Coordinates of C-alpha atoms in Angstrom, one line a residue:
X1 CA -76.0 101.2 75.5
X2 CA -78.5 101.3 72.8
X3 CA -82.3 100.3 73.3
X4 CA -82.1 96.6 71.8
X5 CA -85.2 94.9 69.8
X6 CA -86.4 92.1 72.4
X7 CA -84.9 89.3 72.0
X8 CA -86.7 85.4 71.1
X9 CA -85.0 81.8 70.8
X10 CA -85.7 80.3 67.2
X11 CA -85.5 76.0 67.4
X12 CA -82.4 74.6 65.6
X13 CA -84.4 72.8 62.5
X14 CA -81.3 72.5 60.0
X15 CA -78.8 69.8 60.7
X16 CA -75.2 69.3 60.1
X17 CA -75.4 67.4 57.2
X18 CA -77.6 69.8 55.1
X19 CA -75.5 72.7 56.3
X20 CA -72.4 70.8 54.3
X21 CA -74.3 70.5 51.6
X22 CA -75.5 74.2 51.4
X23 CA -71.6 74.9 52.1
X24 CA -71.2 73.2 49.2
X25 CA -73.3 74.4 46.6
X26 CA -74.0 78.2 47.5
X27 CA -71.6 79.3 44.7
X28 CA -74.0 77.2 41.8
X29 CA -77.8 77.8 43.5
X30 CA -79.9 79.6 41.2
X31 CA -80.7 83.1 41.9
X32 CA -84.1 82.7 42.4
X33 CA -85.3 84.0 46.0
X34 CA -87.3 81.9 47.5
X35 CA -91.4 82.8 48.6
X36 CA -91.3 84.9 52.1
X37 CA -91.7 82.9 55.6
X38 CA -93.2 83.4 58.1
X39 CA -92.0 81.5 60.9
X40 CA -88.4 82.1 62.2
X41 CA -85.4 81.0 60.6
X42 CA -82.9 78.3 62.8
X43 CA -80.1 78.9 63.9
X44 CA -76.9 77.0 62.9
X45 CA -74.9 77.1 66.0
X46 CA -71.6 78.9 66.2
X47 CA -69.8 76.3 66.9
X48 CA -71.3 74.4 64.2
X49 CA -70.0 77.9 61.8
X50 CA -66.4 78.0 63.2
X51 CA -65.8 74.3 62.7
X52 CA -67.1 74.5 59.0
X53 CA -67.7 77.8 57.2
X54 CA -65.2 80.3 59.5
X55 CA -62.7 77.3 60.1
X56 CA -60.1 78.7 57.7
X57 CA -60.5 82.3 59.7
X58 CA -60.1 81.2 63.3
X59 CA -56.8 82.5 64.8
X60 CA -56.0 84.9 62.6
X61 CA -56.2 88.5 62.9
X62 CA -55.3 91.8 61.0
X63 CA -54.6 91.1 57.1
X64 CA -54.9 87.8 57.4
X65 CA -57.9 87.5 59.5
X66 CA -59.5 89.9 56.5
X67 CA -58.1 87.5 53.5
X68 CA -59.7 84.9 54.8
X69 CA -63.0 86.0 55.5
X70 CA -62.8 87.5 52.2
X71 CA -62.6 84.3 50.4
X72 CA -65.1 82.5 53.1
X73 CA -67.9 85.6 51.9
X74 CA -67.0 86.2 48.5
X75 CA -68.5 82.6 47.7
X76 CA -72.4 83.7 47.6
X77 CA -75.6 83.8 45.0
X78 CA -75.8 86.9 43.6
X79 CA -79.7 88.2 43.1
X80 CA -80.5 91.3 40.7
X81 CA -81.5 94.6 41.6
X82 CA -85.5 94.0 40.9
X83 CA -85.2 90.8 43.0
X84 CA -83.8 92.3 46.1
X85 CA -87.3 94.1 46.6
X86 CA -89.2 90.6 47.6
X87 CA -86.2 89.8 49.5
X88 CA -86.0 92.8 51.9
X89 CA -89.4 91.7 52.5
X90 CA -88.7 88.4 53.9
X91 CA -84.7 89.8 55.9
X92 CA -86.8 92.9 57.3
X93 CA -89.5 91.6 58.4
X94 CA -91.2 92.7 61.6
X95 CA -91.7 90.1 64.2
X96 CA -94.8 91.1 65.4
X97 CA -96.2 91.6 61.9
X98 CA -95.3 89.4 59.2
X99 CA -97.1 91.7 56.8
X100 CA -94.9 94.5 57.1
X101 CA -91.1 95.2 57.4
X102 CA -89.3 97.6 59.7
X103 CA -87.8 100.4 58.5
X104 CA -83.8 100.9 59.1
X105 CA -83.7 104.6 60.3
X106 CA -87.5 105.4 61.2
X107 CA -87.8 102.0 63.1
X108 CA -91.3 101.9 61.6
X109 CA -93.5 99.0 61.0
X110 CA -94.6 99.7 57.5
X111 CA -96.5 97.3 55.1
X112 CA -94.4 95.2 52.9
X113 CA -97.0 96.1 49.9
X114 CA -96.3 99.8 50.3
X115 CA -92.7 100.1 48.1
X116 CA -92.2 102.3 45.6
X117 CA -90.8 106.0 45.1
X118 CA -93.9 107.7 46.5
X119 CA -93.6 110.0 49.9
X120 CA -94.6 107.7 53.1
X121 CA -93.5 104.6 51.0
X122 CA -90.5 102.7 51.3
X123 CA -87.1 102.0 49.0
X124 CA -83.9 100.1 48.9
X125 CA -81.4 102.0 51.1
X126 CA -77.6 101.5 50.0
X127 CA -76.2 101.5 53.8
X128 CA -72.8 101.8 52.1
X129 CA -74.0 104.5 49.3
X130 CA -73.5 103.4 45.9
X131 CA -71.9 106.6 44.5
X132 CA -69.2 105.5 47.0
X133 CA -66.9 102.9 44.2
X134 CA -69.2 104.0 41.7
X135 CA -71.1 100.7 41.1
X136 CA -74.5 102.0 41.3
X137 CA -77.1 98.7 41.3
X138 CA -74.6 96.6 39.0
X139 CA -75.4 92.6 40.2
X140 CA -72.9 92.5 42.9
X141 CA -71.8 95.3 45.8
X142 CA -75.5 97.3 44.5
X143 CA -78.0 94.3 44.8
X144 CA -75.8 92.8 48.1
X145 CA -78.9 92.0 50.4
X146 CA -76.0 92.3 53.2
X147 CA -76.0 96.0 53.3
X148 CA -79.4 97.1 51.6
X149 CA -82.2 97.5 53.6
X150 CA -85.6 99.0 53.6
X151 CA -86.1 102.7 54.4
X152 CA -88.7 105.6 54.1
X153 CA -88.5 107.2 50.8
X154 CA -87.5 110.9 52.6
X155 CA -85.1 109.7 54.8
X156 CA -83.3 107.7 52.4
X157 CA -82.7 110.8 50.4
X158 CA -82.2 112.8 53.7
X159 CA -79.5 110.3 54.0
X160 CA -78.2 110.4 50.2
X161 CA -74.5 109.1 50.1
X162 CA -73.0 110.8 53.4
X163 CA -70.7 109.0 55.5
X164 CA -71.4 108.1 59.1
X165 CA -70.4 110.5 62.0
X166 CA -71.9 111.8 65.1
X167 CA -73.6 114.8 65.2
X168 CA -75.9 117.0 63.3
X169 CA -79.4 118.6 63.3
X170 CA -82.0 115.8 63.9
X171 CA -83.4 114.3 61.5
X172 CA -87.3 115.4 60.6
X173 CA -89.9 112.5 60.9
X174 CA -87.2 109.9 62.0
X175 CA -86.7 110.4 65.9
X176 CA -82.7 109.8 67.1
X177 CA -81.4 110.1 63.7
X178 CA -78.8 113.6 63.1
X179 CA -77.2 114.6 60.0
X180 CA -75.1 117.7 58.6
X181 CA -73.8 118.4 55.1
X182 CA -71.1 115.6 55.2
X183 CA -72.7 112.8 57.6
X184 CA -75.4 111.1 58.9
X185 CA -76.1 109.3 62.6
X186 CA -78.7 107.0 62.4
X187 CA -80.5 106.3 65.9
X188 CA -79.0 104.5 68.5
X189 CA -80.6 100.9 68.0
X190 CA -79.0 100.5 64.6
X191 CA -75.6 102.3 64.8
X192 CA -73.9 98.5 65.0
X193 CA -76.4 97.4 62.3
X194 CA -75.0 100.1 60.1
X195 CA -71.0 99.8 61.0
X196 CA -71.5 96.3 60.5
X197 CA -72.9 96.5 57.0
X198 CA -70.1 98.8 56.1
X199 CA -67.6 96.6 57.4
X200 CA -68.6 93.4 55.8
X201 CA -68.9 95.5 52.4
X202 CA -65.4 96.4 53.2
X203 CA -63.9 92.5 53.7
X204 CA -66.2 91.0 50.6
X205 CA -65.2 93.6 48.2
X206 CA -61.5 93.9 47.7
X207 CA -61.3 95.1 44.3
X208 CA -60.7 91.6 42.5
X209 CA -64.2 91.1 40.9
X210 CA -64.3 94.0 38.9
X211 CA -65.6 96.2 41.4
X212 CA -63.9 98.9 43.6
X213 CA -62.0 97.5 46.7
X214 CA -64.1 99.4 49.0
X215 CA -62.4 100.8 52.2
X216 CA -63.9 102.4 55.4
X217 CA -61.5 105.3 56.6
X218 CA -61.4 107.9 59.5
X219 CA -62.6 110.4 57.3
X220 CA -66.0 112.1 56.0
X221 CA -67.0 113.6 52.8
X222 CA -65.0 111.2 50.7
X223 CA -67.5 111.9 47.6
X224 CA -67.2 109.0 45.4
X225 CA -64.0 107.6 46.2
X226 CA -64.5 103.9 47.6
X227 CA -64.1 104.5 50.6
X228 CA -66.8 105.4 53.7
X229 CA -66.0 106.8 57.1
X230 CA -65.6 107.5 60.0
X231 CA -63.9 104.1 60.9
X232 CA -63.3 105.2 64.7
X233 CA -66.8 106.0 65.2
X234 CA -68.0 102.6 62.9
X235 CA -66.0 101.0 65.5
X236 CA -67.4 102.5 68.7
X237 CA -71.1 101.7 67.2
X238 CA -70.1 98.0 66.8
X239 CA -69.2 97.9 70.3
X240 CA -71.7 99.8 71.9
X241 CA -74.5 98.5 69.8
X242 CA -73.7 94.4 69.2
X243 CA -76.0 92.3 67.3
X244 CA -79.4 91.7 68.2
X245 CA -82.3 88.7 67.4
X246 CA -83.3 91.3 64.4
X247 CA -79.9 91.6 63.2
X248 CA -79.1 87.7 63.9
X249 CA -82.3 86.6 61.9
X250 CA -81.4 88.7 59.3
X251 CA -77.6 86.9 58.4
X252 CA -79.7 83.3 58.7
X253 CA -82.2 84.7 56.2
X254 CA -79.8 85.9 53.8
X255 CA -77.5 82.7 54.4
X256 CA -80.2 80.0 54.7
X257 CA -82.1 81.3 51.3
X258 CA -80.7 84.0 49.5
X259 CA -76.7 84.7 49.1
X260 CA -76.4 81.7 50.9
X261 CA -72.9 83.6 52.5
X262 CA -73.1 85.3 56.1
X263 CA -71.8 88.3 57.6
X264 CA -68.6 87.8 59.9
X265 CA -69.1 91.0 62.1
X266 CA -72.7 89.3 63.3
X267 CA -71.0 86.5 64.3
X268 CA -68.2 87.3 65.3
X269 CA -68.0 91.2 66.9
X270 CA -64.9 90.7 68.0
X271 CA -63.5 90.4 64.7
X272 CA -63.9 94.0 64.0
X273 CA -61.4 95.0 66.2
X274 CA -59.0 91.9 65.4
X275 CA -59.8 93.6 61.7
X276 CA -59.2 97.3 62.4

């Protein structure tokens, strides 16, 4: 079992009522991110979710469990590629600094001011790589807050576009991480993190908005075709590795004030295996 961030209880502020209206007009809001915060996000309840925004998804599984999630997600706020640095700032942030974020692979604190290309900044990492369907930062799967994160400039190229396996030669300057020529493990307290990204990429993107349908498989090396693997071991890190208060906050933050759509797989782990 992976080493797990420490978790902390955040005080439900938003209340049933404004949720429906948020329901409502997340497909219309501007795409304007809204200033960092630095108090915790609430929580909507999951109850509160399955009874409103998951209520056409509950007791389904297989292809139709997927359909319907993938109309529930697919209604979001869309945010450019330039805008997606301020808010990686405010999804990433570390808890016990609110001047920096933590990085995905590295698990370092670094400051939110130091972005950029440079060697020992940070970057926009595409968890599922966006030579992988070919859509590069195009509004839409390459600006889709859900599965970028912040990363150290050097690892995120370590990384490149390789698919996700175990095994490898460790990684230099990011403890637990391995890669080879084909794939790349990233350290144990993020292996869910990452086959949940790839998995809700998967379930929004189904190749009816112009875009690739993007498919994981039991496979590496799949060079730009859309699809990312290795499923089996995706699905072992979900399991091993479930969400955490990091990961949790994250979904709120990207829900509550950005895309203003959530990702099922935090929610609901369960569904990954209803899924695949």
């Amino acid at each position: 079992m992976s080493r797990r961030h420490l978790p902390y209880r955040r005080p439900l502020l938003a209340t049933f009522a404004a949720f429906a209206v948020l329901a409502g007009t997340a497909a219309t809001a501007p795409a304007v991110p809204a200033a960092p915060r630095t108090t915790p996000m609430a929580t909507t309840p999951l109850a509160t979710l399955d009874d409103t925004y998951y209520q056409d998804a509950l007791g389904k599984t297989g292809t139709q469990l997927k359909s319907a999630l993938h109309s529930i997600i697919s209604v979001q706020t869309k945010i450019s590629y330039s805008q997606v640095w301020d808010a990686l700032k405010n999804t990433d942030q570390d808890p016990a600094n609110s001047s920096n974020v933590i990085l995905l692979y590295t698990g370092r604190s670094e400051p939110k001011s130091d972005n950029g290309g440079a060697v020992g900044q940070w970057n926009r990492e595409h968890v599922w790589a966006k030579s992988h369907g070919d859509f590069g930062t195009s509004t839409g799967p390459g600006t889709d807050i859900h599965h970028l994160r912040p990363e150290d400039v050097t690892v995120n190229s370590i990384r490149g576009n390789k698919d996700f396996d175990n095994g490898g030669t460790a990684v230099s300057g990011a403890a637990g991480n391995y890669t080879d020529s084909d794939s790349f493990e990233p350290r144990d307290a993020v292996k869910g993190d990452v086959a949940r990204m790839i998995l809700y990429m998967a379930v929004r993107y189904e190749g009816d908005d112009a875009f690739a349908d993007l498919e994981p498989n039991d496979r590496v090396d799949n060079g730009s075709a859309p699809n990312i693997g290795r499923l089996s071991v995706l699905k072992q890190w979900s399991q091993e590795d479930p969400p955490d208060s990091f990961e949790e906050r994250r979904n709120d933050v990207i829900f509550d004030r950005y895309q203003h759509n959530r990702n099922p797989f935090i929610d609901h782990p369960e569904w990954v295996e209803a899924i695949w």
